[in-house]
XYZ file of C-alpha atoms in Angstrom:
135
model
C 30.224 -60.636 -2.217
C 28.933 -61.126 0.781
C 29.750 -58.258 2.644
C 27.589 -56.456 0.009
C 24.462 -58.459 0.865
C 24.445 -58.033 5.195
C 22.926 -54.540 4.266
C 20.861 -55.499 1.617
C 19.569 -58.084 3.867
C 18.998 -56.549 6.962
C 17.443 -53.369 5.176
C 15.142 -55.872 3.331
C 14.120 -58.291 7.107
C 13.866 -54.425 8.443
C 10.251 -53.917 6.595
C 8.556 -51.274 4.891
C 9.427 -48.038 5.580
C 6.407 -46.067 7.905
C 3.763 -44.542 5.684
C -0.053 -44.718 5.945
C -0.902 -47.579 5.137
C -3.901 -45.655 2.890
C -4.213 -42.005 1.613
C -6.732 -40.365 2.769
C -10.448 -40.801 1.620
C -12.843 -38.060 0.672
C -15.129 -39.110 3.832
C -11.803 -38.839 6.216
C -10.298 -35.176 4.850
C -14.158 -34.432 5.092
C -14.570 -35.069 8.315
C -10.679 -33.636 9.816
C -11.062 -30.774 7.783
C -14.880 -29.986 9.176
C -13.422 -31.151 13.187
C -9.968 -28.391 12.837
C -12.848 -25.348 12.024
C -15.121 -26.308 14.461
C -11.604 -26.139 16.724
C -10.553 -23.308 15.097
C -13.621 -21.156 15.691
C -14.028 -22.742 19.563
C -10.201 -20.850 19.713
C -11.128 -17.927 17.707
C -14.190 -17.778 20.232
C -11.975 -18.261 23.721
C -8.989 -15.651 22.433
C -10.755 -12.990 20.959
C -14.557 -12.815 22.201
C -14.384 -8.984 22.414
C -13.737 -8.186 18.951
C -16.835 -7.122 17.592
C -17.027 -9.119 14.035
C -15.893 -12.107 15.780
C -19.137 -12.013 18.382
C -21.405 -11.374 14.996
C -19.923 -14.381 12.692
C -22.078 -17.534 12.948
C -21.776 -20.107 15.115
C -19.920 -23.086 13.171
C -21.193 -26.551 14.773
C -19.945 -28.578 12.132
C -21.402 -32.233 11.415
C -21.152 -33.116 7.871
C -24.062 -35.619 8.153
C -26.486 -33.069 8.164
C -27.484 -32.108 5.362
C -28.039 -27.700 6.067
C -24.279 -27.920 6.305
C -23.399 -26.529 3.308
C -26.165 -23.510 4.131
C -23.973 -22.885 7.287
C -20.904 -23.126 5.344
C -22.151 -20.784 2.865
C -23.466 -18.583 5.436
C -20.208 -18.200 7.008
C -18.657 -17.715 4.341
C -20.354 -14.576 2.838
C -20.061 -12.621 6.139
C -18.896 -9.541 6.659
C -14.381 -9.573 6.265
C -13.196 -8.801 9.658
C -9.741 -6.727 8.251
C -8.471 -7.027 12.213
C -8.234 -10.331 12.495
C -6.262 -13.035 10.842
C -7.457 -15.577 12.155
C -11.180 -15.088 10.999
C -9.654 -14.878 7.159
C -7.579 -17.628 7.292
C -10.421 -19.719 9.146
C -12.664 -18.694 6.450
C -10.075 -19.895 3.818
C -10.735 -23.378 5.552
C -14.778 -23.021 5.676
C -14.254 -22.084 1.795
C -12.436 -25.177 1.345
C -14.076 -27.685 3.261
C -17.543 -26.411 1.166
C -15.863 -27.026 -2.217
C -14.332 -30.201 -1.142
C -18.243 -31.455 0.036
C -19.636 -29.961 -3.296
C -18.127 -30.813 -5.899
C -15.189 -33.335 -5.327
C -17.037 -35.590 -2.487
C -20.279 -34.714 -3.476
C -21.089 -38.820 -3.912
C -19.974 -40.062 -1.217
C -21.478 -37.946 1.791
C -24.473 -39.127 3.128
C -27.404 -37.009 5.238
C -28.521 -38.434 8.128
C -30.126 -35.543 9.163
C -32.161 -32.110 8.522
C -32.208 -30.484 11.666
C -30.829 -27.208 11.259
C -31.125 -26.008 14.462
C -28.721 -29.361 15.874
C -25.933 -27.048 13.684
C -26.743 -24.144 16.180
C -25.992 -25.230 19.971
C -23.852 -28.882 19.994
C -25.271 -31.601 21.766
C -23.195 -32.289 24.590
C -21.404 -35.726 24.274
C -22.631 -38.347 27.809
C -22.449 -41.319 28.053
C -24.310 -43.304 29.382
C -23.733 -46.930 31.385
C -25.623 -49.802 31.272
C -27.781 -50.420 34.066
C -26.388 -51.720 37.266
C -23.215 -50.077 36.350
C -21.723 -46.519 38.051
């Protein structure tokens, strides 16, 4: 009897299995997908810069807190097809998915902090300003 209880006791003392602490929320899914789309777009621009259909794609610097992002996503999906580059179709699928999530499933979770459409055309470089007296 004791020999059967020992493995069970050790398993219980080992702790719960490693899992995510909580399921992803709508907001976290939108945020991670927007970062993924932006990274994929920048990678596509670096890998296929001379391909005409890649060159004429609308820019994708996404900020899910900017109201203009919905129009930006819609314009990107509506841009002409790029038959030669499979990565463009995959990127458009991700953009379509993000638009659907933002416009349908997670609409209540969105909080727009800005409506500056120009901010989505050119990314603002992130700089770190140190407090006075520090270098």
